[in-house]
Short mmCIF file of C-alpha atoms in Angstrom, two decimals:
data_model
loop_
_atom_site.label_atom_id
_atom_site.label_comp_id
_atom_site.label_asym_id
_atom_site.label_seq_id
_atom_site.Cartn_x
_atom_site.Cartn_y
_atom_site.Cartn_z
CA UNK A 1 -68.27 165.13 -68.87
CA UNK A 2 -66.45 164.65 -65.22
CA UNK A 3 -68.24 165.00 -61.53
CA UNK A 4 -66.07 165.47 -58.54
CA UNK A 5 -67.47 164.24 -55.22
CA UNK A 6 -65.09 165.61 -52.17
CA UNK A 7 -65.98 165.40 -48.20
CA UNK A 8 -63.80 167.97 -46.47
CA UNK A 9 -61.59 166.28 -43.52
CA UNK A 10 -62.05 166.38 -40.09
CA UNK A 11 -58.37 166.24 -39.09
CA UNK A 12 -55.35 165.34 -40.20
CA UNK A 13 -55.21 168.16 -43.14
CA UNK A 14 -52.89 171.31 -44.54
CA UNK A 15 -54.60 173.92 -46.13
CA UNK A 16 -53.12 174.57 -49.69
CA UNK A 17 -53.21 178.13 -52.10
CA UNK A 18 -54.28 177.01 -55.54
CA UNK A 19 -50.91 178.94 -56.53
CA UNK A 20 -49.18 175.93 -55.63
CA UNK A 21 -51.24 172.65 -56.83
CA UNK A 22 -51.89 174.80 -60.49
CA UNK A 23 -48.31 176.32 -60.16
CA UNK A 24 -47.21 176.10 -64.35
CA UNK A 25 -43.49 175.55 -63.70
CA UNK A 26 -43.55 173.40 -60.85
CA UNK A 27 -43.82 169.73 -62.27
CA UNK A 28 -46.05 166.91 -60.12
CA UNK A 29 -42.54 165.60 -57.99
CA UNK A 30 -41.88 169.47 -56.46
CA UNK A 31 -45.04 170.12 -56.22
CA UNK A 32 -45.62 166.58 -54.09
CA UNK A 33 -42.38 167.47 -52.03
CA UNK A 34 -43.31 171.25 -51.24
CA UNK A 35 -46.91 170.09 -49.79
CA UNK A 36 -45.29 167.12 -48.01
CA UNK A 37 -42.62 169.64 -46.49
CA UNK A 38 -46.23 172.22 -45.88
CA UNK A 39 -47.89 169.17 -44.29
CA UNK A 40 -45.39 168.32 -41.28
CA UNK A 41 -45.41 169.78 -37.84
CA UNK A 42 -44.31 172.95 -37.14
CA UNK A 43 -41.06 171.44 -35.35
CA UNK A 44 -40.56 169.12 -37.50
CA UNK A 45 -36.64 169.17 -39.38
CA UNK A 46 -36.93 166.94 -41.63
CA UNK A 47 -34.31 167.80 -44.97
CA UNK A 48 -35.79 167.90 -48.37
CA UNK A 49 -33.51 164.77 -49.66
CA UNK A 50 -35.35 162.97 -46.09
CA UNK A 51 -39.26 163.54 -47.84
CA UNK A 52 -38.47 162.35 -51.14
CA UNK A 53 -37.35 159.14 -49.94
CA UNK A 54 -40.71 159.37 -48.13
CA UNK A 55 -42.49 159.91 -51.01
CA UNK A 56 -40.84 157.90 -53.57
CA UNK A 57 -39.12 160.18 -55.54
CA UNK A 58 -35.85 159.21 -57.52
CA UNK A 59 -32.68 160.94 -57.33
CA UNK A 60 -32.67 162.90 -60.50
CA UNK A 61 -37.17 163.58 -60.29
CA UNK A 62 -35.89 165.16 -56.66
CA UNK A 63 -32.80 167.71 -57.97
CA UNK A 64 -34.72 168.99 -60.64
CA UNK A 65 -37.82 169.31 -58.29
CA UNK A 66 -35.38 171.16 -55.56
CA UNK A 67 -33.84 173.00 -58.57
CA UNK A 68 -37.66 174.15 -59.70
CA UNK A 69 -38.57 175.12 -56.14
CA UNK A 70 -35.77 177.58 -55.49
CA UNK A 71 -35.94 178.97 -58.39
CA UNK A 72 -39.46 180.06 -57.91
CA UNK A 73 -38.52 180.81 -54.19
CA UNK A 74 -40.60 178.52 -52.43
CA UNK A 75 -37.22 176.79 -51.18
CA UNK A 76 -33.96 178.71 -49.59
CA UNK A 77 -30.94 177.27 -47.92
CA UNK A 78 -27.34 178.19 -46.44
CA UNK A 79 -24.28 177.26 -45.37
CA UNK A 80 -23.44 178.50 -41.59
CA UNK A 81 -20.83 177.64 -39.21
CA UNK A 82 -22.37 176.66 -35.76
CA UNK A 83 -20.22 176.26 -32.33
CA UNK A 84 -16.78 173.83 -32.50
CA UNK A 85 -16.89 175.47 -36.19
CA UNK A 86 -19.02 172.61 -37.57
CA UNK A 87 -20.54 173.62 -40.67
CA UNK A 88 -24.49 173.22 -40.95
CA UNK A 89 -27.33 173.41 -43.93
CA UNK A 90 -30.15 175.24 -43.14
CA UNK A 91 -33.22 174.88 -45.68
CA UNK A 92 -35.84 177.26 -45.50
CA UNK A 93 -39.39 176.33 -47.05
CA UNK A 94 -42.89 178.56 -47.55
CA UNK A 95 -45.94 178.32 -48.71
CA UNK A 96 -45.11 181.72 -50.56
CA UNK A 97 -42.63 182.38 -52.74
CA UNK A 98 -39.72 184.77 -50.50
CA UNK A 99 -36.76 187.03 -52.41
CA UNK A 100 -33.63 185.99 -50.82
CA UNK A 101 -33.80 189.08 -48.48
CA UNK A 102 -36.54 187.77 -47.34
CA UNK A 103 -35.36 184.36 -46.86
CA UNK A 104 -32.53 185.65 -45.27
CA UNK A 105 -34.35 187.53 -42.37
CA UNK A 106 -36.07 184.43 -41.19
CA UNK A 107 -33.17 182.08 -41.07
CA UNK A 108 -30.85 184.73 -39.59
CA UNK A 109 -33.88 184.45 -35.90
CA UNK A 110 -33.02 180.26 -36.26
CA UNK A 111 -31.31 179.76 -33.52
CA UNK A 112 -28.36 177.33 -34.76
CA UNK A 113 -28.21 173.81 -33.33
CA UNK A 114 -26.40 173.05 -30.79
CA UNK A 115 -23.15 170.76 -30.54
CA UNK A 116 -24.02 167.76 -28.47
CA UNK A 117 -20.95 165.91 -29.12
CA UNK A 118 -18.34 166.18 -26.32
CA UNK A 119 -14.97 168.08 -27.14
CA UNK A 120 -12.16 166.26 -26.69
CA UNK A 121 -9.76 167.88 -23.85
CA UNK A 122 -6.86 169.20 -24.17
CA UNK A 123 -4.44 167.06 -21.81
CA UNK A 124 -1.04 168.77 -20.86
CA UNK A 125 1.87 166.65 -21.31
CA UNK A 126 3.76 164.12 -18.88
CA UNK A 127 7.38 165.23 -17.64
CA UNK A 128 9.33 162.92 -19.00
CA UNK A 129 11.80 160.83 -17.12
CA UNK A 130 15.10 160.68 -17.66
CA UNK A 131 17.18 157.70 -18.39
CA UNK A 132 19.73 156.12 -16.27
CA UNK A 133 23.35 157.76 -15.81
CA UNK A 134 24.95 160.40 -17.31
CA UNK A 135 24.11 161.95 -20.83
CA UNK A 136 27.32 160.63 -23.66
CA UNK A 137 28.02 162.50 -26.89
CA UNK A 138 27.47 159.83 -29.69
CA UNK A 139 31.28 158.55 -30.78
CA UNK A 140 32.07 160.63 -34.47
CA UNK A 141 34.95 158.98 -36.54
CA UNK A 142 35.44 158.09 -40.10
CA UNK A 143 34.50 155.05 -42.61
CA UNK A 144 35.60 151.98 -41.06
CA UNK A 145 38.25 149.93 -42.08
CA UNK A 146 37.34 147.19 -43.73
CA UNK A 147 37.35 146.64 -47.53
CA UNK A 148 33.82 147.10 -48.90
CA UNK A 149 34.80 146.00 -52.43
CA UNK A 150 33.16 142.37 -51.71
CA UNK A 151 29.34 143.92 -50.80
CA UNK A 152 29.68 146.73 -53.69
CA UNK A 153 27.89 145.95 -56.52
CA UNK A 154 29.26 147.00 -59.63
CA UNK A 155 26.77 149.62 -61.40
CA UNK A 156 26.98 149.76 -65.26
CA UNK A 157 28.71 152.05 -67.58
CA UNK A 158 27.55 155.06 -67.89
CA UNK A 159 25.01 155.02 -70.92
CA UNK A 160 26.93 157.88 -72.60
CA UNK A 161 30.49 156.29 -72.60
CA UNK A 162 28.97 154.18 -75.12
CA UNK A 163 27.42 156.79 -77.16
CA UNK A 164 30.67 158.09 -77.21
CA UNK A 165 32.58 155.18 -78.49
CA UNK A 166 29.56 154.71 -81.67
CA UNK A 167 30.81 155.30 -84.80
CA UNK A 168 29.22 158.81 -85.84
CA UNK A 169 26.55 157.80 -88.72
CA UNK A 170 27.39 159.80 -92.22
CA UNK A 171 23.05 160.68 -91.93
CA UNK A 172 23.25 162.62 -88.54
CA UNK A 173 22.79 166.46 -90.00
CA UNK A 174 19.82 164.68 -92.02
CA UNK A 175 18.34 162.68 -89.25
CA UNK A 176 18.73 165.54 -86.28
CA UNK A 177 16.77 167.65 -89.81
CA UNK A 178 14.15 164.71 -89.23
CA UNK A 179 13.95 164.87 -85.93
CA UNK A 180 13.34 168.49 -85.51
CA UNK A 181 10.29 168.16 -87.91
CA UNK A 182 8.77 165.57 -85.90
CA UNK A 183 6.40 168.13 -84.12
CA UNK A 184 5.10 169.17 -87.39
CA UNK A 185 3.83 166.73 -88.07
CA UNK A 186 1.02 165.82 -85.95
CA UNK A 187 -0.38 167.87 -82.92
CA UNK A 188 0.50 165.10 -80.63
CA UNK A 189 4.60 165.82 -81.41
CA UNK A 190 4.55 168.59 -80.73
CA UNK A 191 5.70 167.87 -76.74
CA UNK A 192 8.62 165.57 -77.27
CA UNK A 193 11.28 166.64 -74.88
CA UNK A 194 14.55 168.23 -75.37
CA UNK A 195 16.40 165.45 -73.76
CA UNK A 196 15.13 162.39 -75.97
CA UNK A 197 15.82 164.45 -78.74
CA UNK A 198 20.01 162.60 -79.32
CA UNK A 199 18.49 159.30 -78.53
CA UNK A 200 15.85 160.00 -81.70
CA UNK A 201 18.16 161.30 -83.70
CA UNK A 202 20.30 158.21 -83.20
CA UNK A 203 17.77 155.86 -83.95
CA UNK A 204 16.57 157.94 -87.42
CA UNK A 205 19.90 157.97 -88.73
CA UNK A 206 19.89 153.96 -88.13
CA UNK A 207 16.94 153.66 -90.63
CA UNK A 208 18.83 156.78 -93.23
CA UNK A 209 21.83 154.14 -93.18
CA UNK A 210 19.57 151.27 -94.13
CA UNK A 211 18.16 153.17 -97.15
CA UNK A 212 15.03 154.63 -96.11
CA UNK A 213 14.38 158.51 -96.94
CA UNK A 214 13.11 161.09 -94.26
CA UNK A 215 9.49 160.71 -96.29
CA UNK A 216 9.85 157.08 -95.19
CA UNK A 217 10.64 157.31 -91.78
CA UNK A 218 7.90 160.29 -91.43
CA UNK A 219 5.05 158.09 -92.84
CA UNK A 220 6.12 155.51 -90.52
CA UNK A 221 6.02 157.50 -87.80
CA UNK A 222 2.52 159.00 -88.83
CA UNK A 223 0.82 155.53 -89.10
CA UNK A 224 2.04 154.10 -85.29
CA UNK A 225 -0.20 157.11 -84.02
CA UNK A 226 -3.37 156.34 -82.21
CA UNK A 227 -6.34 157.56 -83.88
CA UNK A 228 -7.99 161.40 -83.85
CA UNK A 229 -9.33 162.23 -80.15
CA UNK A 230 -6.68 159.51 -78.52
CA UNK A 231 -4.26 161.85 -76.29
CA UNK A 232 -0.30 161.05 -76.20
CA UNK A 233 0.95 161.24 -73.04
CA UNK A 234 4.65 159.92 -74.21
CA UNK A 235 5.49 161.60 -77.82
CA UNK A 236 8.84 160.76 -77.56
CA UNK A 237 8.82 157.64 -75.87
CA UNK A 238 5.96 156.55 -78.35
CA UNK A 239 8.78 157.39 -81.30
CA UNK A 240 11.56 155.81 -79.57
CA UNK A 241 9.11 152.30 -79.67
CA UNK A 242 8.57 153.28 -83.91
CA UNK A 243 11.97 153.63 -84.61
CA UNK A 244 13.62 150.81 -82.63
CA UNK A 245 12.97 148.66 -84.89
CA UNK A 246 14.75 149.02 -88.41
CA UNK A 247 12.83 146.43 -91.31
CA UNK A 248 14.83 146.31 -94.72
CA UNK A 249 14.02 148.97 -97.42
CA UNK A 250 11.60 147.33 -99.94
CA UNK A 251 12.65 148.76 -103.76
CA UNK A 252 9.16 149.28 -105.36
CA UNK A 253 9.21 147.15 -108.16
CA UNK A 254 8.99 148.27 -112.04
CA UNK A 255 6.10 148.27 -114.32
CA UNK A 256 5.72 144.93 -115.99
CA UNK A 257 7.24 146.19 -120.27
CA UNK A 258 4.00 146.92 -122.53
CA UNK A 259 4.07 144.56 -125.25
CA UNK A 260 4.99 145.56 -128.34
CA UNK A 261 2.51 147.09 -130.84
CA UNK A 262 2.82 146.60 -134.15
CA UNK A 263 2.21 149.32 -137.05
CA UNK A 264 -2.06 149.69 -138.39
CA UNK A 265 -0.20 148.61 -141.21
CA UNK A 266 0.87 145.25 -140.18
CA UNK A 267 -2.03 144.49 -137.48
CA UNK A 268 -3.84 141.57 -138.40
CA UNK A 269 -0.67 140.27 -139.94
CA UNK A 270 1.50 136.26 -139.92
CA UNK A 271 4.74 135.16 -140.93
CA UNK A 272 4.15 132.01 -142.90
CA UNK A 273 4.82 129.14 -142.20
CA UNK A 274 6.40 128.30 -145.48
CA UNK A 275 9.36 128.10 -147.30
CA UNK A 276 11.05 131.52 -147.82
CA UNK A 277 14.47 133.71 -148.46
CA UNK A 278 13.16 136.01 -145.43
CA UNK A 279 10.24 136.35 -143.47
CA UNK A 280 6.99 136.54 -145.10
CA UNK A 281 3.45 138.14 -144.00
CA UNK A 282 0.67 137.12 -145.11
CA UNK A 283 -3.01 138.47 -143.72
CA UNK A 284 -4.97 135.59 -143.22
CA UNK A 285 -8.63 134.68 -143.91
CA UNK A 286 -8.93 132.63 -141.53
CA UNK A 287 -6.31 130.63 -139.23
CA UNK A 288 -4.37 129.20 -142.19
CA UNK A 289 -0.55 129.28 -141.98
CA UNK A 290 0.60 129.17 -145.19
CA UNK A 291 0.20 132.39 -147.41
CA UNK A 292 -0.93 132.05 -151.33
CA UNK A 293 2.27 131.32 -152.81
CA UNK A 294 2.94 128.35 -150.60
CA UNK A 295 -0.48 127.21 -149.98
CA UNK A 296 -1.22 126.63 -153.94
CA UNK A 297 1.94 124.31 -154.19
CA UNK A 298 1.24 122.39 -151.47
CA UNK A 299 -2.09 121.94 -152.08
CA UNK A 300 -0.74 120.15 -155.68
CA UNK A 301 1.99 118.68 -153.74
CA UNK A 302 4.87 120.34 -154.95
CA UNK A 303 7.66 121.97 -153.10
CA UNK A 304 6.78 125.91 -153.20
CA UNK A 305 9.50 128.39 -154.80
CA UNK A 306 11.05 130.76 -151.93
CA UNK A 307 12.58 133.17 -154.53
CA UNK A 308 8.37 133.93 -155.24
CA UNK A 309 7.15 136.37 -153.31
CA UNK A 310 7.62 139.25 -151.28
CA UNK A 311 6.72 140.85 -148.42
CA UNK A 312 3.35 143.07 -147.96
#
């Protein structure tokens, strides 16, 4: 249970409608900003932002409160051009919601602020004082007679001359097709300048001359592209950087040969270490190295007959 105690103020008070205090779509900051503005004297010209600073309302909260007051019709503002061409923002705060037309009529009755800053007067230019003597025309003529070779720097030869003297690669056509397919690999390579196609073709030809395939070059370029979402501002320069150094081709190593597998009939058989005319295979019961024919004479201390025994 709650109890209320209220003393009516005798001075320094303002009358507000309950619709403002209990408005369902206005936050506490919006209500505080509106009631603060309505409590100011009639001739006060304090802006909403200044009121928000005095009321300790933050920037984000002030923006949200001002937007709510404008949506509900309690605040209206417009931009007008006053004397001297200066633009001014007029704000209208009302205790009841107003439409845009009603606010425009009230703002039209408000006089615009006069320009208090003095205007710089236009000063006419002073008369020019002519130079002493009679006017003369500038001297004209050709170049000086001195030799300028000592002062002229020798520029390097044009790159086109070096390109023409370079031997033509046998893979030039394949390299040109390789470069032409680069825009199809990734959207980041769609805007390669046409003027760089010849240079990229020469770089790609070096890769083909070294034994790399077109698929190897394309995979190398794709590995060098940045991750998804990172823009490529100069795709031609990026491809040139990726193709500048040609690594040696690494041949794939052949897979290791599988061991020779014996037939099922010979699995578990072992060659006898005894004396036989031809290799003798037997199936040991444990870890013995002699067949039965060689093991019996060895136990008796005599040499086995090599003609005895046959392959299983």
